[in-house]
Coordinates of C-alpha atoms in Angstrom, one line a residue:
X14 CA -5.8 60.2 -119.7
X15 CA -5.8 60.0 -115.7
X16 CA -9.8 59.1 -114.5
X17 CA -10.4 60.6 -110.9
X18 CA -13.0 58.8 -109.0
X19 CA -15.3 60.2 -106.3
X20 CA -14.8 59.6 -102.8
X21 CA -15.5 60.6 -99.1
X22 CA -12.6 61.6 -97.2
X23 CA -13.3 59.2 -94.6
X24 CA -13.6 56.0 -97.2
X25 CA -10.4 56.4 -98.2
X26 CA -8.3 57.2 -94.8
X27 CA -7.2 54.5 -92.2
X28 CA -7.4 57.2 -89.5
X29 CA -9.5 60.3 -89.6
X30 CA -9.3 61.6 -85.8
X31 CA -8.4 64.1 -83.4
X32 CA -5.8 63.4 -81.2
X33 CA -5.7 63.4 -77.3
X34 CA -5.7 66.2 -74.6
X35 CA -2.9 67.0 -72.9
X36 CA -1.8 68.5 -69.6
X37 CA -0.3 72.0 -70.1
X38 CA 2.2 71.4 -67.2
X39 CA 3.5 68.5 -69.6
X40 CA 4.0 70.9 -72.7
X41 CA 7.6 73.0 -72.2
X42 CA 9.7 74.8 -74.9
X43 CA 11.8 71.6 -74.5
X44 CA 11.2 67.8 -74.8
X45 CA 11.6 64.2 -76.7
X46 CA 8.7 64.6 -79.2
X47 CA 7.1 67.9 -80.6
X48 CA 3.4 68.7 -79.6
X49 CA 0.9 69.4 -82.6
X50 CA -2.7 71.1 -81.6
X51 CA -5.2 73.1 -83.7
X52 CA -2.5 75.8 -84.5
X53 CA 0.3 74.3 -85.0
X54 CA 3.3 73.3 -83.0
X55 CA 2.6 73.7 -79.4
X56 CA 5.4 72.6 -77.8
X57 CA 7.3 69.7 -76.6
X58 CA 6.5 66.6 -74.1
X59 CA 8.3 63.4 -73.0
X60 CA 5.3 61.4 -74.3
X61 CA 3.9 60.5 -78.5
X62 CA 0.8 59.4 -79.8
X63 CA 1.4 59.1 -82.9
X64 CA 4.0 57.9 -85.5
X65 CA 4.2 57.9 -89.4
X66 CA 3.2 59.9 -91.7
X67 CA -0.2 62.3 -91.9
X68 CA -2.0 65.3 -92.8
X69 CA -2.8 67.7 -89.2
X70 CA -5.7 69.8 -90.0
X71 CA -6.1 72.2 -87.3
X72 CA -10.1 71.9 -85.7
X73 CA -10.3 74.4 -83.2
X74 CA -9.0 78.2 -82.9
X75 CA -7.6 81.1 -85.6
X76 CA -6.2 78.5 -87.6
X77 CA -9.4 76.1 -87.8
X78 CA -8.9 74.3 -91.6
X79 CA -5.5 74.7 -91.8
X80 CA -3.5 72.1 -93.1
X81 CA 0.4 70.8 -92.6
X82 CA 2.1 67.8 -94.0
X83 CA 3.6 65.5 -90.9
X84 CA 6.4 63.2 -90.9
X85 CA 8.0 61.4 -87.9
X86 CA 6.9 60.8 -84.1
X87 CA 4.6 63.5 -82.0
X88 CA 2.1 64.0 -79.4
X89 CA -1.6 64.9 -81.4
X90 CA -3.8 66.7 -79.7
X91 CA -7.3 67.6 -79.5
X92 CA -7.5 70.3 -81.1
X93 CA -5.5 68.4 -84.4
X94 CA -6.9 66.3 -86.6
X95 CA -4.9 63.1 -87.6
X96 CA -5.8 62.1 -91.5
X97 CA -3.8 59.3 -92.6
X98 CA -4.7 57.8 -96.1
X99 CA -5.2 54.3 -96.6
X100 CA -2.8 51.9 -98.1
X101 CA -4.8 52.6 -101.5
X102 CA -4.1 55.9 -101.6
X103 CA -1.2 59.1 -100.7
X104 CA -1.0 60.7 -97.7
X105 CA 1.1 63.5 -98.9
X106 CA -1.4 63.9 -101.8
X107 CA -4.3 64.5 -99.5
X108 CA -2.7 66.5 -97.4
X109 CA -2.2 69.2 -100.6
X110 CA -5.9 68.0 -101.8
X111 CA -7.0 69.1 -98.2
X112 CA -5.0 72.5 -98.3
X113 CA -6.7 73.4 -101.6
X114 CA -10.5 72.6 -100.0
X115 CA -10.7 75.8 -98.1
X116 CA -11.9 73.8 -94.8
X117 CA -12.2 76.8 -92.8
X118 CA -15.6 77.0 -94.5
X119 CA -17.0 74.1 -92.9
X120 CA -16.3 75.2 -89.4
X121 CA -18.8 76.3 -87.1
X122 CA -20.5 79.3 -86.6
X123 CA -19.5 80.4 -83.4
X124 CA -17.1 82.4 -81.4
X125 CA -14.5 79.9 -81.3
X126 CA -14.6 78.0 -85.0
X127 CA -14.5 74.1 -84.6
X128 CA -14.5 71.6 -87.9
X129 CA -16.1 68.9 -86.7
X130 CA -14.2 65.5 -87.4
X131 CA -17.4 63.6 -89.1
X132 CA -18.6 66.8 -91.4
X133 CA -14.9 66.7 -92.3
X134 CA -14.9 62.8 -93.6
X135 CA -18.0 63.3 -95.6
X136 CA -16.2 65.6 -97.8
X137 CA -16.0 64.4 -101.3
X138 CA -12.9 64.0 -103.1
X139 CA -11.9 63.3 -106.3
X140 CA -8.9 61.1 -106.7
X141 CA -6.5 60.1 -109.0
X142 CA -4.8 56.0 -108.9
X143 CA -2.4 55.5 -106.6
X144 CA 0.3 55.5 -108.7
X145 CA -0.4 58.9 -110.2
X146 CA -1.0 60.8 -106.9
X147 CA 2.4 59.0 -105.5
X148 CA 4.4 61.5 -108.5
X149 CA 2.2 64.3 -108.4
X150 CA 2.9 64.0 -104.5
X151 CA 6.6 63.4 -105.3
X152 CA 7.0 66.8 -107.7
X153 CA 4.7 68.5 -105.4
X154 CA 7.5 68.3 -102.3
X155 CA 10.0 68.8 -104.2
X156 CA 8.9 72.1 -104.9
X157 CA 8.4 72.7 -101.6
X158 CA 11.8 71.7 -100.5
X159 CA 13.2 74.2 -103.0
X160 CA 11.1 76.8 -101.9
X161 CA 12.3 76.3 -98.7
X162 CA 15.8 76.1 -99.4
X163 CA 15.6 79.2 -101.1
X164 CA 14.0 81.1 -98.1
X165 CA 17.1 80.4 -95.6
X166 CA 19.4 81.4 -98.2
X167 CA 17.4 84.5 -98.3
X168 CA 17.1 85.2 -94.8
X169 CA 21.0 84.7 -94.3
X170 CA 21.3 86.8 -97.3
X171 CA 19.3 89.6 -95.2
X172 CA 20.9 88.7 -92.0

């Protein structure tokens, strides 16, 4: 039997934090590396801050708490939060263990909803060994890739 153990988010993360602003002028439709902010992809810009692999959990806007699996070399912005897991642990797997927390919940109450990067790394969660949430992370993907090889065959089927 698999034993989760409890956690925070931010004990078991290397890097738990929003990335940097930048200049609109420096965002086109067009560019070397693919901007990320609070909503998603923004755009593109001639300058990165981050490469690897992560978790972008949107922190500010409509899309506050959402969660997207990263892969590769971008520009983060504020309005993104960067969760990386530690060498202990899988980033892919917390990345689906975030989508499943409904973080939009912890978000302020205000106009414009904000999840604050510290309320977000006291967050318990419960883990698995490394080991097991590499191949639940594995089949996990997998899935996904299928699923998303199936929707292009069904949009050029509806094409």
């Amino acid at each position: 039997m698999v034993e989760f153990k409890k956690y925070t988010l931010s004990s078991v993360c290397d890097r738990l934090s929003s990335g940097k602003s930048i200049k609109s002028v420096e965002v086109s439709a067009f560019g070397t590396y693919p901007v990320y902010g609070g909503n998603g992809l923004r755009g593109y810009a001639e300058k990165e801050n981050f490469s690897g692999e992560c978790a972008i959990v949107g922190r500010q806007g409509a899309y506050c708490g959402n969660v997207r699996c990263f892969s590769g070399t971008a520009y983060m912005t504020e309005h993104a939060v960067v969760v990386q897991a530690s060498k202990d642990h899988n980033t892919r797997y917390l990345s689906y263990l975030l989508e499943s927390m409904q973080l939009v919940r912890l978000s302020g109450q205000s106009a414009q909803p904000g999840l604050s990067v510290k309320i977000l790394g006291q967050q318990e969660v419960y883990l698995p060994d490394k080991a097991t949430q590499d191949k639940i992370a594995t089949v996990i993907a997998a899935l996904e890739d299928k699923i998303e090889l199936n929707n292009r065959e069904n949009r050029k089927l509806c094409a």
